[in-house]
Structures are given as C-alpha cells and as structure tokens.
Coordinates of C-alpha atoms in Angstrom, one line a residue:
X4 CA 71.1 -7.7 -50.5
X5 CA 72.5 -10.9 -51.9
X6 CA 73.8 -13.9 -50.1
X7 CA 77.1 -14.1 -48.3
X8 CA 79.1 -16.3 -50.7
X9 CA 80.9 -19.3 -49.4
X10 CA 84.2 -18.6 -51.1
X11 CA 86.4 -21.5 -52.5
X12 CA 89.9 -22.0 -51.2
X13 CA 92.7 -19.9 -52.6
X14 CA 95.6 -21.5 -54.5
X15 CA 97.9 -20.9 -51.6
X16 CA 95.6 -22.8 -49.3
X17 CA 95.0 -25.8 -51.5
X18 CA 98.0 -28.1 -50.6
X19 CA 97.5 -27.6 -46.9
X20 CA 93.8 -27.9 -47.2
X21 CA 94.0 -31.1 -49.2
X22 CA 96.3 -32.6 -46.5
X23 CA 93.7 -31.7 -43.8
X24 CA 90.9 -33.1 -46.0
X25 CA 92.7 -36.4 -46.4
X26 CA 93.0 -37.0 -42.7
X27 CA 89.9 -35.2 -41.4
X28 CA 87.4 -38.0 -41.7
X29 CA 89.6 -40.7 -40.1
X30 CA 90.5 -38.3 -37.2
X31 CA 86.8 -37.3 -36.7
X32 CA 85.8 -41.0 -36.8
X33 CA 88.3 -41.8 -34.0
X34 CA 87.2 -38.8 -32.1
X35 CA 83.5 -39.9 -32.3
X36 CA 84.4 -43.4 -31.1
X37 CA 86.4 -42.0 -28.1
X38 CA 83.6 -39.6 -27.2
X39 CA 81.0 -42.4 -27.5
X40 CA 83.1 -44.6 -25.2
X41 CA 83.3 -41.8 -22.6
X42 CA 79.6 -41.3 -22.9
X43 CA 78.9 -44.9 -22.1
X44 CA 81.5 -45.1 -19.3
X45 CA 80.9 -41.9 -17.4
X46 CA 77.8 -41.2 -15.2
X47 CA 76.4 -41.7 -11.7
X48 CA 77.7 -45.3 -12.0
X49 CA 81.2 -45.0 -13.5
X50 CA 82.2 -48.0 -15.6
X51 CA 85.9 -48.4 -16.6
X52 CA 86.3 -48.1 -20.4
X53 CA 87.9 -51.6 -20.5
X54 CA 84.8 -53.0 -18.9
X55 CA 82.6 -51.2 -21.5
X56 CA 84.6 -52.8 -24.3
X57 CA 84.3 -56.2 -22.7
X58 CA 80.5 -55.8 -22.4
X59 CA 80.3 -54.6 -26.0
X60 CA 82.4 -57.7 -27.1
X61 CA 80.2 -59.9 -25.0
X62 CA 77.1 -58.5 -26.7
X63 CA 78.6 -59.4 -30.0
X64 CA 79.1 -63.0 -28.9
X65 CA 82.8 -63.0 -28.1
X66 CA 83.9 -64.9 -24.9
X67 CA 84.8 -62.3 -22.3
X68 CA 84.4 -64.1 -19.0
X69 CA 82.2 -63.0 -16.1
X70 CA 80.6 -59.5 -16.3
X71 CA 79.0 -57.5 -13.6
X72 CA 75.2 -57.6 -14.1
X73 CA 74.8 -54.1 -12.8
X74 CA 77.2 -52.7 -15.4
X75 CA 75.6 -54.7 -18.2
X76 CA 72.1 -53.4 -17.2
X77 CA 73.2 -49.8 -17.0
X78 CA 74.9 -49.9 -20.4
X79 CA 72.2 -51.9 -22.2
X80 CA 69.1 -50.1 -20.9
X81 CA 70.4 -46.5 -20.2
X82 CA 73.8 -45.5 -21.6
X83 CA 73.9 -47.2 -25.0
X84 CA 70.5 -46.0 -26.3
X85 CA 71.2 -42.5 -25.0
X86 CA 74.6 -42.5 -26.7
X87 CA 73.2 -43.8 -30.0
X88 CA 70.4 -41.2 -29.9
X89 CA 72.9 -38.4 -29.2
X90 CA 75.0 -39.5 -32.1
X91 CA 72.1 -39.6 -34.5
X92 CA 70.6 -36.3 -33.3
X93 CA 74.0 -34.5 -33.4
X94 CA 74.8 -35.9 -36.8
X95 CA 71.4 -34.9 -38.2
X96 CA 71.7 -31.3 -37.0
X97 CA 75.3 -31.0 -38.3
X98 CA 74.5 -32.4 -41.7
X99 CA 71.3 -30.3 -42.0
X100 CA 73.2 -27.1 -41.1
X101 CA 75.9 -27.9 -43.7
X102 CA 73.3 -28.6 -46.4
X103 CA 71.3 -25.4 -45.6
X104 CA 74.4 -23.3 -45.6
X105 CA 75.4 -24.7 -49.0
X106 CA 71.8 -24.3 -50.4
X107 CA 71.4 -20.7 -49.2
X108 CA 75.1 -19.9 -50.0
X109 CA 75.8 -18.2 -46.7
X110 CA 77.3 -19.3 -43.3
X111 CA 74.4 -17.9 -41.2
X112 CA 71.8 -20.5 -42.3
X113 CA 70.9 -22.8 -39.4
X114 CA 67.9 -25.0 -38.7
X115 CA 67.2 -23.0 -35.5
X116 CA 67.9 -19.5 -36.9
X117 CA 65.6 -19.8 -39.9
X118 CA 62.7 -21.5 -38.1
X119 CA 63.0 -25.1 -39.1
X120 CA 63.5 -26.3 -35.5
X121 CA 60.6 -24.0 -34.3
X122 CA 58.3 -25.4 -37.0
X123 CA 59.2 -28.9 -36.1
X124 CA 58.7 -28.2 -32.4
X125 CA 55.3 -26.6 -33.0
X126 CA 54.1 -29.7 -34.9
X127 CA 55.5 -32.0 -32.2
X128 CA 53.8 -30.0 -29.4
X129 CA 50.5 -30.3 -31.3
X130 CA 50.8 -34.1 -31.2
X131 CA 51.9 -34.1 -27.5
X132 CA 49.0 -31.9 -26.4
X133 CA 46.3 -32.8 -28.8
X134 CA 47.2 -36.4 -29.4
X135 CA 44.6 -37.6 -26.9
X136 CA 41.9 -35.3 -28.3
X137 CA 41.4 -34.4 -31.9
X138 CA 44.5 -36.3 -33.2
X139 CA 43.7 -39.7 -31.7
X140 CA 43.2 -41.2 -35.1
X141 CA 46.6 -40.0 -36.2
X142 CA 48.5 -41.4 -33.2
X143 CA 46.6 -44.7 -33.5
X144 CA 47.5 -45.1 -37.2
X145 CA 51.2 -44.1 -37.0
X146 CA 52.1 -45.3 -33.6
X147 CA 55.7 -44.4 -32.6
X148 CA 56.3 -42.6 -35.9
X149 CA 53.6 -40.0 -35.2
X150 CA 55.9 -37.5 -33.4
X151 CA 58.8 -37.7 -35.9
X152 CA 56.6 -37.4 -38.9
X153 CA 54.6 -34.5 -37.5
X154 CA 57.9 -32.7 -36.7
X155 CA 59.1 -33.4 -40.2
X156 CA 56.0 -31.8 -41.7
X157 CA 56.3 -28.8 -39.5
X158 CA 60.0 -28.3 -40.4
X159 CA 59.3 -28.8 -44.1
X160 CA 56.6 -26.1 -44.2
X161 CA 58.6 -23.5 -42.3
X162 CA 61.7 -24.2 -44.5
X163 CA 59.7 -23.7 -47.7
X164 CA 58.1 -20.5 -46.4
X165 CA 61.5 -19.0 -45.4
X166 CA 63.1 -20.0 -48.7
X167 CA 60.3 -18.5 -50.7
X168 CA 60.5 -15.2 -48.8
X169 CA 64.3 -14.9 -48.8
X170 CA 64.9 -16.0 -52.4
X171 CA 64.7 -13.7 -55.4
X172 CA 66.2 -14.0 -58.8
X173 CA 68.4 -16.9 -57.8
X174 CA 69.9 -15.0 -54.8
X175 CA 69.1 -15.3 -51.1
X176 CA 69.0 -12.1 -49.1
X177 CA 70.7 -12.7 -45.7
X178 CA 68.8 -9.9 -44.1
X179 CA 65.5 -11.2 -45.3
X180 CA 66.5 -14.7 -44.4
X181 CA 67.2 -13.8 -40.8
X182 CA 64.2 -11.6 -40.5
X183 CA 61.9 -14.3 -41.9
X184 CA 63.5 -16.7 -39.5
X185 CA 62.8 -14.4 -36.6
X186 CA 59.2 -14.0 -37.7
X187 CA 58.7 -17.8 -38.1
X188 CA 60.3 -18.4 -34.7
X189 CA 58.0 -15.9 -33.1
X190 CA 54.9 -17.3 -34.7
X191 CA 55.8 -20.9 -33.9
X192 CA 56.8 -19.8 -30.4
X193 CA 53.4 -18.2 -29.9
X194 CA 51.7 -21.3 -31.1
X195 CA 53.8 -23.5 -28.8
X196 CA 53.1 -21.2 -25.9
X197 CA 49.4 -21.4 -26.5
X198 CA 49.5 -25.2 -26.6
X199 CA 51.6 -25.2 -23.4
X200 CA 49.0 -23.0 -21.7
X201 CA 46.3 -25.6 -22.7
X202 CA 48.4 -28.6 -21.6
X203 CA 47.7 -30.6 -18.4
X204 CA 50.2 -31.1 -15.6
X205 CA 51.8 -34.2 -17.1
X206 CA 52.1 -32.7 -20.6
X207 CA 53.4 -29.5 -19.1
X208 CA 56.2 -31.2 -17.3
X209 CA 57.1 -33.0 -20.5
X210 CA 57.0 -29.9 -22.6
X211 CA 59.0 -27.7 -20.2
X212 CA 62.0 -30.0 -20.1
X213 CA 61.7 -31.1 -23.8
X214 CA 61.6 -27.4 -25.0
X215 CA 65.1 -26.9 -23.6
X216 CA 66.5 -30.0 -25.2
X217 CA 67.4 -33.3 -23.5
X218 CA 68.4 -36.9 -24.2
X219 CA 67.2 -38.0 -20.8
X220 CA 64.9 -41.0 -20.8
X221 CA 66.2 -42.3 -24.1
X222 CA 64.9 -45.7 -24.9
X223 CA 65.5 -48.3 -27.6
X224 CA 62.0 -47.6 -28.9
X225 CA 62.9 -43.9 -29.5
X226 CA 66.1 -45.0 -31.2
X227 CA 64.1 -47.3 -33.5
X228 CA 61.4 -44.8 -34.3
X229 CA 63.8 -42.2 -35.7
X230 CA 66.7 -44.4 -36.9
X231 CA 65.2 -44.7 -40.5
X232 CA 64.0 -41.1 -40.6
X233 CA 67.5 -39.8 -39.7
X234 CA 69.5 -42.4 -41.6
X235 CA 67.8 -41.8 -44.9
X236 CA 68.8 -38.1 -45.2
X237 CA 72.2 -38.8 -43.6
X238 CA 72.9 -41.2 -46.5
X239 CA 71.1 -39.2 -49.2
X240 CA 72.6 -35.7 -48.6
X241 CA 76.2 -36.7 -49.2
X242 CA 75.1 -38.1 -52.5
X243 CA 74.1 -34.6 -53.4
X244 CA 77.5 -33.1 -52.5
X245 CA 78.4 -32.3 -56.1
X246 CA 75.0 -30.5 -56.5
X247 CA 75.7 -28.4 -53.4
X248 CA 79.2 -27.6 -54.7
X249 CA 77.7 -26.4 -58.0
X250 CA 75.0 -24.3 -56.2
X251 CA 77.9 -22.4 -54.5
X252 CA 78.6 -20.9 -57.9
X253 CA 75.0 -19.7 -58.2
X254 CA 71.7 -21.2 -59.4
X255 CA 72.2 -20.0 -63.0
X256 CA 75.7 -21.4 -63.2
X257 CA 74.5 -24.7 -61.7
X258 CA 71.7 -24.9 -64.3
X259 CA 74.3 -24.4 -67.1
X260 CA 76.2 -27.5 -65.7
X261 CA 73.1 -29.6 -66.3
X262 CA 71.6 -29.6 -62.8
X263 CA 67.9 -29.5 -62.3
X264 CA 68.1 -26.7 -59.8
X265 CA 64.5 -26.4 -58.6
X266 CA 64.1 -30.2 -58.3
X267 CA 67.4 -30.5 -56.3
X268 CA 66.5 -27.6 -54.1
X269 CA 63.1 -29.2 -53.2
X270 CA 64.9 -32.6 -52.6
X271 CA 67.5 -31.0 -50.3
X272 CA 64.9 -29.0 -48.3
X273 CA 62.8 -32.2 -47.9
X274 CA 65.8 -34.2 -46.6
X275 CA 66.8 -31.4 -44.2
X276 CA 63.3 -31.1 -42.8
X277 CA 63.1 -34.9 -42.4
X278 CA 66.4 -35.0 -40.5
X279 CA 65.7 -32.0 -38.3
X280 CA 62.1 -33.0 -37.6
X281 CA 63.1 -36.5 -36.4
X282 CA 65.9 -35.0 -34.3
X283 CA 63.6 -32.4 -32.7
X284 CA 60.9 -35.1 -32.0
X285 CA 63.1 -37.1 -29.8
X286 CA 65.5 -34.5 -28.3
X287 CA 63.6 -31.3 -28.2
X288 CA 65.1 -28.0 -29.2
X289 CA 68.9 -28.1 -29.4
X290 CA 70.3 -25.0 -31.0
X291 CA 73.6 -23.9 -32.7
X292 CA 74.9 -27.4 -33.5
X293 CA 73.8 -26.9 -37.1
X294 CA 75.5 -23.5 -37.2
X295 CA 78.8 -24.1 -35.3
X296 CA 79.8 -27.5 -36.7
X297 CA 79.6 -26.9 -40.5
X298 CA 81.1 -23.4 -40.1
X299 CA 84.1 -24.7 -38.2
X300 CA 84.7 -27.5 -40.7
X301 CA 84.3 -25.1 -43.6
X302 CA 87.0 -22.8 -42.1
X303 CA 89.4 -25.8 -41.6
X304 CA 88.6 -27.9 -44.7
X305 CA 87.1 -25.6 -47.3
X306 CA 83.6 -25.6 -48.9
X307 CA 83.8 -29.1 -50.6
X308 CA 80.6 -30.8 -49.5
X309 CA 82.0 -34.2 -50.3
X310 CA 84.2 -33.7 -47.1
X311 CA 81.9 -31.2 -45.3
X312 CA 78.8 -33.4 -45.1
X313 CA 80.3 -36.6 -43.6
X314 CA 82.6 -34.4 -41.4
X315 CA 79.6 -32.5 -40.1
X316 CA 77.9 -35.8 -39.2
X317 CA 80.9 -37.0 -37.2
X318 CA 81.7 -33.7 -35.5
X319 CA 78.0 -32.9 -34.8
X320 CA 77.5 -36.3 -33.1
X321 CA 80.7 -35.8 -31.1
X322 CA 79.9 -32.3 -29.9
X323 CA 76.3 -33.3 -28.9
X324 CA 77.6 -36.3 -26.9
X325 CA 80.1 -34.0 -25.1
X326 CA 77.4 -31.5 -24.3
X327 CA 75.2 -34.4 -23.0
X328 CA 78.1 -35.7 -20.9
X329 CA 78.5 -32.3 -19.3
X330 CA 74.8 -31.9 -18.9
X331 CA 74.5 -35.1 -16.8
X332 CA 77.7 -34.7 -14.8
X333 CA 78.1 -31.0 -13.9
X334 CA 75.2 -30.8 -11.4
X335 CA 74.9 -34.5 -10.4
X336 CA 72.4 -35.9 -9.4
X337 CA 70.4 -33.3 -11.3
X338 CA 70.7 -32.9 -15.1
X339 CA 71.0 -29.7 -17.1
X340 CA 69.1 -29.4 -20.4
X341 CA 71.5 -29.8 -23.3
X342 CA 70.0 -26.7 -25.0
X343 CA 71.5 -24.5 -22.3
X344 CA 75.0 -25.8 -22.9
X345 CA 74.8 -25.6 -26.7
X346 CA 73.5 -22.0 -26.4
X347 CA 76.4 -21.1 -24.1
X348 CA 78.7 -22.4 -26.8
X349 CA 76.8 -21.3 -29.9
X350 CA 75.7 -17.9 -28.8
X351 CA 79.2 -16.3 -28.5
X352 CA 80.2 -18.1 -31.7
X353 CA 77.3 -16.6 -33.6
X354 CA 77.9 -13.1 -32.3
X355 CA 81.6 -13.4 -33.3
X356 CA 80.4 -14.6 -36.8
X357 CA 78.1 -11.6 -37.1
X358 CA 80.9 -9.2 -36.0
X359 CA 83.2 -10.8 -38.6
X360 CA 80.6 -10.2 -41.3
X361 CA 79.4 -6.8 -40.1
X362 CA 80.9 -5.1 -43.1
X363 CA 78.6 -7.1 -45.3
X364 CA 75.6 -7.1 -43.0
X365 CA 75.8 -3.5 -42.0

C-alpha cells in the first residue's frame, strides 16, 4: 500500500486559500501573544493582564512606577519560564509533525504515533534511572544537556528504523508505518516499564508524572538547556520548505528537480528528532499536538510548507499553552498532566481522521 497523498489545492480553492495564507501567520502570531499573556496572568495568584504588561515593560527597563513584589516574583520565577517552555515545546511538536507528514507524504505521521516520542522517552528514562550508576561519566561531561541529547539520540534511532521499515521504492506504506510505530512504541514502552520497575522512590515519582506530560516545575535552567536544541530545528526546517513541497510530488520527481533526496531526508529526520527529543526531555510525553496542528492547518491553508511550518509552530505553542492553562486551573490546587488533556483532544480527532480515510486504509 502506498502513502496517502497530501493533495494540492484545487483551482477553485486557490483564491480563497491564498487570502487565508496571507493573513494566517499574523493572526496566529496575535493568538500566540494573547494566549501567552493569559498563561502568565492566570493561576492560583491571578494577576491582571495590565499588571503583567507593566512588569514586562519594567523588566525591559521602561519606567512603570511601583510594582507588587509578589506579582513580580510569581511571574519571573514561575509563570514566565513555564510559558516560554510551553511555547517552545508546542512549537517543536507542531513543526516536527508537519515535517514528518510532508516527508512521509501522509497525514497520519506523528512523532508519537510512529515511535519518535517513545524512543526519546526511553533514552531520557535511561538517563534518569541510570544516571547515578553506569552513566555517571555522561551526566558529568554534558551537564544540563545530558537529558535533551539522550532523548534526541533515542528519537533519531526510532525515526530511522520506522522510516526504513515503511519505505519501499520511494513510497511509504501507511499500514506498515503505523504497525512499525505500534511495535516501536511497544518495545520502548517495555524498556521504559523495566527501568521504572528498577527506579527508586524519588525516581519513580519523577517518572510517573513525567510520563504523562507536564510543564510543572519549569525553571530558567530548563529553558536554557533546550532553547538551542529546539531553536535550531525550528529555524532550519522552514528553510527546507521547498524541499518538502517537492517531496509531496514523490521522491523520483523531487530528484528530477535537482534535489538530493536521500541527503535531505536524513537532514529532515535529524532535525525532527532533535526537536522532539529536546521537547520530550523537559515536558515528558505529550501526544497528538504533532498530529492535530499540522493537519488542521493543512485543511485550512493547503500543503505549502512555507506557510505550514511557521503556522504549525505558532498554533502548536498556542494549543499547548491552552492545555497547560486548563491543566493547572481545572482541579486547583492540584494539577492535571497535560498529556491527558491533549489525548482527550487528539484521540477523537485521530479516530475521525481514520474514519475519513477508511476507504484508503481499509
């Protein structure tokens, strides 16, 4: 079975689609700023949005008058790093999903479904559980970058394995892709379960909450440790938008256009694994952002990755911040894992997507 093609827009759709494309990025940017403002303002200690803006202006050196020390402390030490981390993680997952869907040429590719997140998680759990034993030399040498780099290596290996299994003669079998993803997820889940069994009480508490996804406890050191690892693929993948557009036509056709297909595929896979690995390392397993976000944008804006990739970054960050906002306000003073909320959103969406494609999949 060949891949599910991501069809280009029809002639009738083009004028309306171009209009939406022209305004999509500015609208998504404004949406992201508004959601970030709400994320910083709302919590156990509610801070008026105007006060948030005054504190932000004061931090930039503008004269804003007297500020409440409690509000400043809450924003600078808790809310702001959490918001920035949520934006980066959501953007990384959204862009990674869009790039994988373009690379595999089907709308079902997702970092979680094909095992990238599970591979990253297994490598990260190895560092958490074994870091004080056989991997002491590694944690000493790499410091704060140990967890993100380990997660990157795990995600890269699983992505390459799934791609090699599902790819044949320049085509990607959707059935094989999903089955390989299920197998990789099962194997990585078994390894993670074994390491969880071997973990001590402190490690077990960390792993239990981390495995369901959370931005709780976000710190400036976490933001700093993954900022470069996420920013690099976030900036590099949009530069490969024309390559991804050409790959939608097929690998042979892209080669005829002068693209070094194999080299570009390896580069895209490496950048995706880097983004997902860094995101998983600091937030745990958060599913369906990489599936829902690019698919919604593709339906609204078409398959042009020059719009799709930056749009996925903005919408992915916004959706994850909204999920985090709900996670820490719905059951106050407790906090829900974000992975539960994203699964409640993404699960029905994925089922609807499968039903829509059942004529192809069946």
